[in-house]
Coordinates of C-alpha atoms in Angstrom, one line a residue:
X1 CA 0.0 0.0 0.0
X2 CA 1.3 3.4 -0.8
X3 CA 1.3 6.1 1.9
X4 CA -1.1 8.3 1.7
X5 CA 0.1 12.3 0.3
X6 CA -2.3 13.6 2.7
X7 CA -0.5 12.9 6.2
X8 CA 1.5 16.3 6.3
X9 CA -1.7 18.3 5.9
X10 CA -3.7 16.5 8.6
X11 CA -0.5 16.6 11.1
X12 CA -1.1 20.6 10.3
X13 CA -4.8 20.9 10.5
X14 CA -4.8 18.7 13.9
X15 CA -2.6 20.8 15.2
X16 CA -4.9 23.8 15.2
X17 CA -7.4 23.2 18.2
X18 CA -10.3 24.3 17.0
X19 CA -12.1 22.9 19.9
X20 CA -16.6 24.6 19.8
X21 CA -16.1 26.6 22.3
X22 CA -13.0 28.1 20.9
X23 CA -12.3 30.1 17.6
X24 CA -11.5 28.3 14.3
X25 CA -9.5 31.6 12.9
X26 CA -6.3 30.4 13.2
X27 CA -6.7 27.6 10.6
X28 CA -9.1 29.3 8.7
X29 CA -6.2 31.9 8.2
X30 CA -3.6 29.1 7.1
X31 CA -6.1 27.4 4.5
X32 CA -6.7 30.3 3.2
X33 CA -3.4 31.6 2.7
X34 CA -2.5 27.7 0.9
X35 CA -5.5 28.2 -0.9
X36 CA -4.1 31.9 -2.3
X37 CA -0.7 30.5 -2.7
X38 CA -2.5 28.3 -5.3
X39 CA -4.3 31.5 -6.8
X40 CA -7.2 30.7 -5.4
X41 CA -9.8 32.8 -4.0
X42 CA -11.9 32.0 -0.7
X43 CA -15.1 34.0 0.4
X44 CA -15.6 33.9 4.7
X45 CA -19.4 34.1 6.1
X46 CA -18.9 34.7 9.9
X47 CA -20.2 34.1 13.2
X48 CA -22.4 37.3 15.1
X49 CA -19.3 37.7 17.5
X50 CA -17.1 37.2 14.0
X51 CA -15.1 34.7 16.1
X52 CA -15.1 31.8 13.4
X53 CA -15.5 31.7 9.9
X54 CA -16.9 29.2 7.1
X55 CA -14.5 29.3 4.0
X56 CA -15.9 28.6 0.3
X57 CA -13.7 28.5 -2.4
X58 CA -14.0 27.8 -6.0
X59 CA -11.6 25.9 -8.8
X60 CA -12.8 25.9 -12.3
X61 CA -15.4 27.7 -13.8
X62 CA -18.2 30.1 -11.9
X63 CA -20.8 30.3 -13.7
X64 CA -21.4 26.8 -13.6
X65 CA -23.1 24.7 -10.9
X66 CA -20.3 22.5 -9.4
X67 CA -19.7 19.4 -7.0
X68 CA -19.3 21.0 -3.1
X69 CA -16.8 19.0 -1.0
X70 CA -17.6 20.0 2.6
X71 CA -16.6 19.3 6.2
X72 CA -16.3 20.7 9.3
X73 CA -13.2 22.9 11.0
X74 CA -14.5 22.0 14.6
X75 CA -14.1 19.3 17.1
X76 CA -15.6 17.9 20.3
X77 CA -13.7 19.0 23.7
X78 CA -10.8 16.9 25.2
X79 CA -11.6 17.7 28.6
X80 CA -11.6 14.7 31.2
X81 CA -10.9 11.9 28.0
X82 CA -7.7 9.7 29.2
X83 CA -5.5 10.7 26.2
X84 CA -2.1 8.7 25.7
X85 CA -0.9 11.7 23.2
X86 CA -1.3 15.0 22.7
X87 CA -4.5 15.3 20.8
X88 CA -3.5 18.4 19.3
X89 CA -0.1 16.3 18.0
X90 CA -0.7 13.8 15.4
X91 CA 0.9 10.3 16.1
X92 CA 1.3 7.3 13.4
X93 CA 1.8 4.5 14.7
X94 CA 0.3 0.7 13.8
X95 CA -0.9 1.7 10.6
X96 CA -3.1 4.6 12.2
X97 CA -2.8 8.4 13.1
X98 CA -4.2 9.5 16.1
X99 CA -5.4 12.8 17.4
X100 CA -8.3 14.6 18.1
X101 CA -10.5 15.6 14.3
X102 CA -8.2 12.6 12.9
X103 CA -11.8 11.1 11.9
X104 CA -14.1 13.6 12.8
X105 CA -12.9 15.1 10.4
X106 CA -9.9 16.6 9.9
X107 CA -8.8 13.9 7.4
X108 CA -11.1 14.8 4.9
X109 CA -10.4 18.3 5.7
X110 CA -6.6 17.0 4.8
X111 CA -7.0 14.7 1.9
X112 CA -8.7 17.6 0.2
X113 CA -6.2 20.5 0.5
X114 CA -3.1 17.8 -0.2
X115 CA -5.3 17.1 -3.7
X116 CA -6.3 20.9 -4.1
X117 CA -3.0 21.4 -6.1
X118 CA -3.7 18.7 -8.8
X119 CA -7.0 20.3 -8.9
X120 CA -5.8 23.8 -10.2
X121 CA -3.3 21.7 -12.2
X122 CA -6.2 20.0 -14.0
X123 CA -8.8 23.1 -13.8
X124 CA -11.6 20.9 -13.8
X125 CA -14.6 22.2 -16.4
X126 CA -17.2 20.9 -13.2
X127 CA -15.9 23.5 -10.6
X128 CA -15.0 21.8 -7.6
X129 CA -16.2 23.9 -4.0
X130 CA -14.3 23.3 -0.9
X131 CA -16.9 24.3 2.0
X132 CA -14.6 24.3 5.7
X133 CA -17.5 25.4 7.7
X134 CA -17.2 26.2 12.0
X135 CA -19.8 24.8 15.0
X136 CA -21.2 21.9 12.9
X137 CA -20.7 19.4 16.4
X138 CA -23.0 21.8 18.3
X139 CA -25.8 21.7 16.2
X140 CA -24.6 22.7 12.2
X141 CA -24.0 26.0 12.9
X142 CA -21.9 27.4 10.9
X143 CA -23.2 25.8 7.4
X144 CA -26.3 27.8 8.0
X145 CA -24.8 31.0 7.3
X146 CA -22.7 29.8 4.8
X147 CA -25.8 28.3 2.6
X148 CA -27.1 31.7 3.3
X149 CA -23.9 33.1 1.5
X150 CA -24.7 31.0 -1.3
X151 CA -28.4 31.9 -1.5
X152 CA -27.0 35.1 -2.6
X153 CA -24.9 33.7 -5.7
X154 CA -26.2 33.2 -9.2
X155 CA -25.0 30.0 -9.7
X156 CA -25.9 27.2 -7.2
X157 CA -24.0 23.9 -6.9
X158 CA -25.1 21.1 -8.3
X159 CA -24.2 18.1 -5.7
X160 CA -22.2 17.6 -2.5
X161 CA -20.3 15.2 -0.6
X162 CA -19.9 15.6 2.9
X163 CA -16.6 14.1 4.2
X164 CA -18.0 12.7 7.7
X165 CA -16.1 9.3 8.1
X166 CA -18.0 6.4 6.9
X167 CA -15.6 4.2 5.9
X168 CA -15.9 5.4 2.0
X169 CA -19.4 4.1 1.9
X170 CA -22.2 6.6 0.6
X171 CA -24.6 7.8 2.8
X172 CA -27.9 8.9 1.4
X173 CA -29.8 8.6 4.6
X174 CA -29.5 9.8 8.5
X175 CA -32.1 10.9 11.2
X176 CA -33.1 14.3 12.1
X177 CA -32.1 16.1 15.6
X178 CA -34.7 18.7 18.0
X179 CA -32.9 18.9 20.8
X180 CA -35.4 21.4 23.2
X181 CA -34.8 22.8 26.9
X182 CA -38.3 23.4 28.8
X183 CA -38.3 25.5 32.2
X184 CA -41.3 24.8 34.4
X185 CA -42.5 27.5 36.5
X186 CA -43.8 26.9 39.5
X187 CA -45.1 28.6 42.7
X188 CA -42.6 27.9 45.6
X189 CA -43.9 27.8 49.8
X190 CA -43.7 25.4 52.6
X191 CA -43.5 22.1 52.0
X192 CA -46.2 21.4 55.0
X193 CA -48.6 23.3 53.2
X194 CA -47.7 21.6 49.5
X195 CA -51.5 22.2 47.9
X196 CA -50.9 25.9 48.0
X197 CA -47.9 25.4 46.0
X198 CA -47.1 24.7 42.0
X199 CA -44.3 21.7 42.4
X200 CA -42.4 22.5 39.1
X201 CA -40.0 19.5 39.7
X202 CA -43.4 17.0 39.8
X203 CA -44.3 18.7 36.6
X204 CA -41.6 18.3 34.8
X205 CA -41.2 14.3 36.4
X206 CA -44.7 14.4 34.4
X207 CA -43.7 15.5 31.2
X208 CA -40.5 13.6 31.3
X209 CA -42.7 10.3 31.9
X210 CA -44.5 11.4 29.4
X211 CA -41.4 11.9 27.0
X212 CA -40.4 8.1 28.1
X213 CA -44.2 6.9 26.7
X214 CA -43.5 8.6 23.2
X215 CA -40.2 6.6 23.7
X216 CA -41.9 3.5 24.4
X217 CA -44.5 4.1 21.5
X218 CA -42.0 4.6 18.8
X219 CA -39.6 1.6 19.8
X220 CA -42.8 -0.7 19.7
X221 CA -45.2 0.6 17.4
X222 CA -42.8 2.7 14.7
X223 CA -42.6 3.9 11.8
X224 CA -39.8 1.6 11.4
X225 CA -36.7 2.2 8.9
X226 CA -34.5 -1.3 8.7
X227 CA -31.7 0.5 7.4
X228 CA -31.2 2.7 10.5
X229 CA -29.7 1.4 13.8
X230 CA -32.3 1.7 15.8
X231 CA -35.1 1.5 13.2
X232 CA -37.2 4.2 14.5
X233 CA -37.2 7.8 15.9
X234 CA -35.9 7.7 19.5
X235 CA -36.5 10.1 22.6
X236 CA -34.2 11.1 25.0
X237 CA -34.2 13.1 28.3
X238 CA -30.1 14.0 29.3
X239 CA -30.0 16.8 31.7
X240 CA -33.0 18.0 34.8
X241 CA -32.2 20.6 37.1
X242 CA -34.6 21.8 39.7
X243 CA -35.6 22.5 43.7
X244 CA -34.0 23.5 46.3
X245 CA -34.4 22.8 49.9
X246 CA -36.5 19.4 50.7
X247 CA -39.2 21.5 52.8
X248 CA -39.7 24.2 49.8
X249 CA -42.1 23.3 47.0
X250 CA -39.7 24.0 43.8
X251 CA -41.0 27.0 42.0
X252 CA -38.6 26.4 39.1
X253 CA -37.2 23.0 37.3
X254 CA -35.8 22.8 33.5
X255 CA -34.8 20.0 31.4
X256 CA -33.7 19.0 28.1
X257 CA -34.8 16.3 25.9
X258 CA -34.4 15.7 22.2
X259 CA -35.5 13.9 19.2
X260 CA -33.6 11.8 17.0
X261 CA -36.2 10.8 13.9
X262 CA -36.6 9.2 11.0
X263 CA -36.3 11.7 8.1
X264 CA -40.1 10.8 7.4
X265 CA -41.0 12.3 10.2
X266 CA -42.1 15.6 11.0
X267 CA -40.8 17.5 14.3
X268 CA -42.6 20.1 14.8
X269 CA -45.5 17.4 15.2
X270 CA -43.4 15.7 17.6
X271 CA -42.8 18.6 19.7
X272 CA -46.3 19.8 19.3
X273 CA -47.4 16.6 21.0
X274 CA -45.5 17.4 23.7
X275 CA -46.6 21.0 23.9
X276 CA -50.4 19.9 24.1
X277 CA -49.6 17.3 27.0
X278 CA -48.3 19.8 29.0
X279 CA -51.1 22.4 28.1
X280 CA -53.9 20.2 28.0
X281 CA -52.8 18.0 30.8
X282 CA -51.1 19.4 33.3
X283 CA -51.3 22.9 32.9
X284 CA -55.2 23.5 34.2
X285 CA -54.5 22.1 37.4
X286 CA -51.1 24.1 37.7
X287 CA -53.3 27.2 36.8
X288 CA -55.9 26.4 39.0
X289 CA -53.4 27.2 42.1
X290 CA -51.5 30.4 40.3
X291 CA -52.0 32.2 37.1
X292 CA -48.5 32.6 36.6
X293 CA -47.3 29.2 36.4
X294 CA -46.6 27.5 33.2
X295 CA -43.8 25.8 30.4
X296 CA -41.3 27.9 28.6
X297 CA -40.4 25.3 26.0
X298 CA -36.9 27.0 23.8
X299 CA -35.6 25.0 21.0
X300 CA -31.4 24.3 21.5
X301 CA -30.7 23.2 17.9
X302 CA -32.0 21.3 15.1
X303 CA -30.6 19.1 12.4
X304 CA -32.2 18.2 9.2
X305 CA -32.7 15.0 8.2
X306 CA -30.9 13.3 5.0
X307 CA -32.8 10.8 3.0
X308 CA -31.6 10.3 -1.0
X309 CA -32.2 7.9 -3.2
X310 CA -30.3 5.3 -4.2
X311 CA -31.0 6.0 -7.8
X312 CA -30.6 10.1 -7.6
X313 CA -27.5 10.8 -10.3
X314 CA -25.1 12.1 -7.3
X315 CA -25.9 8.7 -5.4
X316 CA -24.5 6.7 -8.6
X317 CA -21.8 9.0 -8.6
X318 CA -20.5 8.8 -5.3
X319 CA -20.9 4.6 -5.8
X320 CA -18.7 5.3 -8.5
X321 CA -16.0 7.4 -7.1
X322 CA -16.0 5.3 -4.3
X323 CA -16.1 2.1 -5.8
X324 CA -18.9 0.7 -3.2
X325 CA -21.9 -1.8 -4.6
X326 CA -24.1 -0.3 -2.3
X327 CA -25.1 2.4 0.2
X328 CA -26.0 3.0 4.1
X329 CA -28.0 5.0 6.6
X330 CA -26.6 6.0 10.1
X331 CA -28.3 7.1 12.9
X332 CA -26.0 10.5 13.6
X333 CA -26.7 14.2 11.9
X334 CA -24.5 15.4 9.8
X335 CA -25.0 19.2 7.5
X336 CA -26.0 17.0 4.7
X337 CA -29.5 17.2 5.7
X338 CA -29.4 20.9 5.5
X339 CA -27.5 20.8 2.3
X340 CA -30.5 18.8 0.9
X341 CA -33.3 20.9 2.2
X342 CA -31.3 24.0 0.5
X343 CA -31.8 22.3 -2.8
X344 CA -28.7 20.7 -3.1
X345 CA -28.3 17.1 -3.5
X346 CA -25.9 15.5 -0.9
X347 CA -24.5 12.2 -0.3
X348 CA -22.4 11.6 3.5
X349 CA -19.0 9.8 2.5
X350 CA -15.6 9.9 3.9
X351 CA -12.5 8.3 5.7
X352 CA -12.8 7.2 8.8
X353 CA -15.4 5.5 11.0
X354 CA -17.9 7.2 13.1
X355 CA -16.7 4.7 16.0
X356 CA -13.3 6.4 16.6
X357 CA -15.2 10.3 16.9
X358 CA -15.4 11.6 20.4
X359 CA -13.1 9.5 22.1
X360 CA -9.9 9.7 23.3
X361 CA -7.2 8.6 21.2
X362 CA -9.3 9.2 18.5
X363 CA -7.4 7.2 14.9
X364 CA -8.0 6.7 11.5
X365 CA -6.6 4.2 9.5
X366 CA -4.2 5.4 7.1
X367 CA -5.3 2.7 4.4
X368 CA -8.7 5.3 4.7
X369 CA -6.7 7.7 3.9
X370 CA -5.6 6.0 0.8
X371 CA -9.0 5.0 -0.3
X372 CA -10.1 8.7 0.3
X373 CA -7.4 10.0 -2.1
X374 CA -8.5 7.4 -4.8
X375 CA -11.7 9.2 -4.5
X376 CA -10.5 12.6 -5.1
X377 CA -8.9 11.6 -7.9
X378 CA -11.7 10.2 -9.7
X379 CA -13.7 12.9 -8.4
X380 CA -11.0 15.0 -10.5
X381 CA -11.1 12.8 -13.5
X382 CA -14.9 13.2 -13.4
X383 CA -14.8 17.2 -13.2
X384 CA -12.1 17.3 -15.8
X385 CA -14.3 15.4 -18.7
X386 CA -17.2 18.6 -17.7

């Protein structure tokens, strides 16, 4: 097997933490100085504090539609994982580089931008896009303001592959993600005299049971999608806060929960069920006892569900590039799903395998890596023919 051409870039890009919560600037900077050095221009959309930036770049021709090749700058926090390395340093060893983005997703990121100078050698006649967007792992941030950068352009892209690592197998289906926070208010007094009293933790225990029911309904009674692992939309309750003194009714309680569905379903009527339990159900009695007590339901994020065909023409392509015989769902978000719902058809394909994101000691196999570069050079061979 031939080593891969893309290590170098991938030792650079993990070496840029580019953790959420932090900015992506400083590699946003470097790409787009290699991308210049290449005589190529890149367009930034920002963030409201302008702390990160999405980069889009063109090669070829633009004022045609073109194939997007997009991933992520960001990854998930490294605080409290047991790392062996510096995750920020990359390390080869046994056939596999480790450090944190190595799959999630820095080595598309890489195999990209070590093939983006035999792309401007080639100048395709299908322009190829590279999209490096921020805040995709806290709920596809930053692609939203970068498709709203290319609602503004005459020319929309035709297709895109987004690099998440799937082990070079297309990807023309993943679930949806509503992830909500709901603050019960209460009305707080002694707890010897709990009927004059709202008990916003009780409440909340309501709506949460109820939560586990839809649970229970969707695992037993679907829709069901075989091709999905689990084969239905799941619900989820991960974080309740609320009370304070054992002898004080609680006045106040919040708690998230979140949807992960099937892309035929439809969350707002998921999360309008669960707004007319709590209004229908439990909020006359809570009303009975004070006027001002009540659910504050605020939505966190939302992710888009993907679902392609296997026949659409970027679906064959991709099974071409890629050389697979057939194609997958997975249960995790990726931008794809917002790509789609833009108008642009997307397929999720890349090095790497979901199961080595978000841990420590994070790897990808450098025979991936290989197969990835493969790709881009069909990719290129594609693009060059027009």
């Amino acid at each position: 097997m031939a080593a891969p051409t893309s290590i170098e870039m991938i030792t650079k890009l993990v070496g840029f933490d580019t953790t959420s919560r932090d900015s992506n600037l400083a590699l946003i900077d470097w790409v787009e100085g290699y991308l210049a050095d290449l005589g190529i221009k890149s367009d930034r959309s920002w963030d409201a504090d302008r702390r990160k930036a999405n980069l889009f770049a063109t090669i070829g021709p633009e004022d045609k539609p073109g194939i997007v090749l997009s991933g992520h700058t960001d990854v998930v926090p490294v605080d409290g994982q047991d790392w062996t390395s510096d995750p920020f340093e990359l390390v080869q060893k046994d056939g596999k580089l480790y450090g944190r983005g190595a799959s999630d997703m820095k080595g598309f990121l890489g195999v990209v931008l070590a093939k983006t100078p035999e792309f401007v050698r080639r100048q395709p006649k299908t322009p190829l896009h590279l999209a490096f967007t921020y805040d995709e792992e806290v709920g596809c941030l930053g692609v939203r303001t970068l498709l709203a950068d290319l609602a503004r352009r005459p020319v929309r892209p035709r297709a895109c592959v987004v690099g998440e690592p799937t082990l070079m197998k297309p990807v023309i289906g993943h679930k949806g993600k509503q992830s909500v926070r709901c603050h019960v208010h209460g009305l707080e007094c002694h707890s010897a005299l709990a009927h004059q009293g709202v008990n916003a933790v009780e409440a909340a225990a309501e709506l949460v049971a109820y939560l586990k029911g839809m649970a229970r309904r969707f695992r037993d009674q679907g829709p069901f999608d075989p091709d999905y692992s689990p084969p239905y939309t799941t619900v989820h309750t991960g974080k309740i806060q609320g009370g304070t003194a054992l002898n004080i009714v609680p006045k106040d309680c919040s708690f998230d929960f979140e949807f992960r569905y099937l892309p035929s379903e439809d969350p707002a009527m998921l999360f309008g069920e669960v707004q007319r339990f709590a209004a229908e159900k439990l909020l006359p009695e809570m009303r009975a006892i004070s006027a001002a007590a009540g659910f504050d339901f605020q939505e966190l994020s939302g992710m888009a569900g993907l679902d392609m065909s296997s026949e659409d023409e970027v679906t064959r392509l991709v099974m071409q590039l890629s050389g697979a015989n057939g194609t997958g769902k997975v249960s995790f978000g990726t931008e794809g799903g917002l790509y789609q719902e833009f108008g642009i058809p997307t397929i999720v394909c890349g090095p790497g395998s979901i199961e080595q994101a978000h841990k420590p000691d994070e790897w990808i196999e450098i025979e991936q890596l290989v197969a990835a570069e493969r790709f881009m050079d069909r990719l290129l061979d594609h693009a060059a023919q027009g």
